C-alpha positions in Angstrom: 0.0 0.0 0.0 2.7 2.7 1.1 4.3 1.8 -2.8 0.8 3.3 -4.1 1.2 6.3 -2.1 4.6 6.9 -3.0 4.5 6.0 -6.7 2.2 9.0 -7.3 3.8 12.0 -9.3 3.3 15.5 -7.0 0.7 17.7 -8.9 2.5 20.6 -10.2 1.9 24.2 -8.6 -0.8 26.0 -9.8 0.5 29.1 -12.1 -2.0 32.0 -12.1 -2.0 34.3 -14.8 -2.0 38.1 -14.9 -5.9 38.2 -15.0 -6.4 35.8 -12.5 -3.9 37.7 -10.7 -5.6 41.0 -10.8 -9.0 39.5 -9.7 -7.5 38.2 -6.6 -5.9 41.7 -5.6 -9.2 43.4 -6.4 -10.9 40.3 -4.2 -8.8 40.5 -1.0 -8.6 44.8 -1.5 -12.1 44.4 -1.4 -12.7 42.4 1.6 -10.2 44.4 3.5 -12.3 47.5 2.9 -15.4 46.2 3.9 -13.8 44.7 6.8 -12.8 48.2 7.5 -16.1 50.3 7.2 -17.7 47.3 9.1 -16.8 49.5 12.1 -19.7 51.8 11.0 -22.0 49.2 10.9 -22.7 46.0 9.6 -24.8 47.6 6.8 -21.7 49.7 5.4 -19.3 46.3 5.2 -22.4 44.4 3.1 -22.6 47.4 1.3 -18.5 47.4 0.1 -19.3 44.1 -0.8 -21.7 44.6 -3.0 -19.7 47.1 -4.4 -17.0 44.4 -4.8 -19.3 42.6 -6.9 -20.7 45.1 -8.7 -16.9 45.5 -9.9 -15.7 41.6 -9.5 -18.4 40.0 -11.4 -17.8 41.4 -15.0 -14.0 41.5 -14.6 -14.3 37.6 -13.9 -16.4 37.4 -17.0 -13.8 39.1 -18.9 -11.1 37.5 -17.4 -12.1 33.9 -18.6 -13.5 35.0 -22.3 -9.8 36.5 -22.6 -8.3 32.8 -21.3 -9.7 31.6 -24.9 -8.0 34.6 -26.7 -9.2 35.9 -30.2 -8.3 38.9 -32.0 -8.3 42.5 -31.8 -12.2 42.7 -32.7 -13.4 40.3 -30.3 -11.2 41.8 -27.3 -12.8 45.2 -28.1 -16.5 43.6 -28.1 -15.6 41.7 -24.5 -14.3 44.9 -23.4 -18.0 46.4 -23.9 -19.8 43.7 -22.9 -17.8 44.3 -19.3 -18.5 47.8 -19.5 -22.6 47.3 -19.7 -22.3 44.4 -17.1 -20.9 46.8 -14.9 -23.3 49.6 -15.5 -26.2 46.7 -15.4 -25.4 45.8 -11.9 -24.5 49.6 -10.5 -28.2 50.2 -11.6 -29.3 46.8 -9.9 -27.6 47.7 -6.7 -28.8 51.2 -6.4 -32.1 51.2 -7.4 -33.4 47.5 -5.9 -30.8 46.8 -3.5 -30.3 50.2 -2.0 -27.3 49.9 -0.2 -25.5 52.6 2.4 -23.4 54.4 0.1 -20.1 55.7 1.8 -20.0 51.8 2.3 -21.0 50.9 -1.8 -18.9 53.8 -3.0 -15.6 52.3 -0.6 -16.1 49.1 -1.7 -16.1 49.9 -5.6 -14.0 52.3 -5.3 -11.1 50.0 -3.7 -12.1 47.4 -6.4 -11.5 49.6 -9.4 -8.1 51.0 -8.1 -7.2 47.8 -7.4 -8.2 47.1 -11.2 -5.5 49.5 -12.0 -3.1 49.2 -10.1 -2.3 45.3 -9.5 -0.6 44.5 -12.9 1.9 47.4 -12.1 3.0 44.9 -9.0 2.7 41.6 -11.7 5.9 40.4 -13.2 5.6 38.5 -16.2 7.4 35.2 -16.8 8.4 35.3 -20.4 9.8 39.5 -19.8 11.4 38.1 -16.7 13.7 35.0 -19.4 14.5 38.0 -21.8 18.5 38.4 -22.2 19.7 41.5 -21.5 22.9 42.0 -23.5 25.3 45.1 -22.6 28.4 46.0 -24.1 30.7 43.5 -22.4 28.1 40.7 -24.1 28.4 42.5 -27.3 32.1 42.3 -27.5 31.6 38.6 -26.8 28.8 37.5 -29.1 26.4 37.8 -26.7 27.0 34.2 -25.0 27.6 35.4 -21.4 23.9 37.2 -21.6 22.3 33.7 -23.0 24.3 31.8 -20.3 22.9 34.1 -17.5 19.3 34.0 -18.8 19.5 30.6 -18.5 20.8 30.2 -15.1 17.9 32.8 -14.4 15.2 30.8 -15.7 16.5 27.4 -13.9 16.8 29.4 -10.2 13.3 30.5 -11.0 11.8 27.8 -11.8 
């Protein structure tokens, strides 16, 4: 029995891209905030949630249409189809749901700059494998740059 258990390959880490990425930060910015006007009342934290979501929900959307890629024309159409979602449930939430607003307007407000601001905190993988020549490489053929990328990429990995 203990062969079994040790025969089995470990699953590999899970690697989140950069729009998975950037719905976590605008999930856990989120949650922090209405964590933090919860000391005004419960009402105010349920209301930076829904705020949250009011902000989340399309950007998850988005985020997995862009996981099957396309071109220019269908980015552009996905990129709408966000936008109305987002106005759709801003008028859902203030007209039906009716929620506190310093609370609402904290919530989405947190969720959009973390929209904006989380990929300037992403590195990307494949800029991060780039060689980066200078004039010492140059004079060489460039082999010392290759040679570092690669010990780079294998530290990293």
């Amino acid at each position: 029995m203990s062969s079994v258990l040790t025969s089995a390959a470990p699953r590999p880490a899970r690697v989140w891209n950069v729009p998975q990425r950037v719905l976590l930060a605008q999930a856990a910015t989120g949650l922090v905030v209405a964590m933090a006007v919860s000391i005004w009342g419960l009402e105010q934290g349920i209301a930076a949630l829904v705020g949250l979501a009011c902000v989340l929900a399309p950007n998850a959307l988005l985020a997995r249409q862009l996981q099957r890629g396309g071109d220019a024309h269908r980015l552009l159409l996905q990129g709408l189809v966000k936008f109305a979602a987002t106005v759709l449930l801003l008028v859902i939430a203030l007209k039906w749901l009716r929620p506190e607003a310093p609370g609402f307007f904290a919530g989405f407000g947190a969720a959009v700059l973390a929209q904006v601001f989380a990929p300037l905190g992403i590195r990307s993988p494949t800029l991060a494998t780039v060689p980066q020549i200078d004039s010492d490489d140059e004079q060489r053929g460039g082999d010392a740059a290759v040679r570092r990328a690669h010990d780079n990429s294998t530290v990293d990995a």
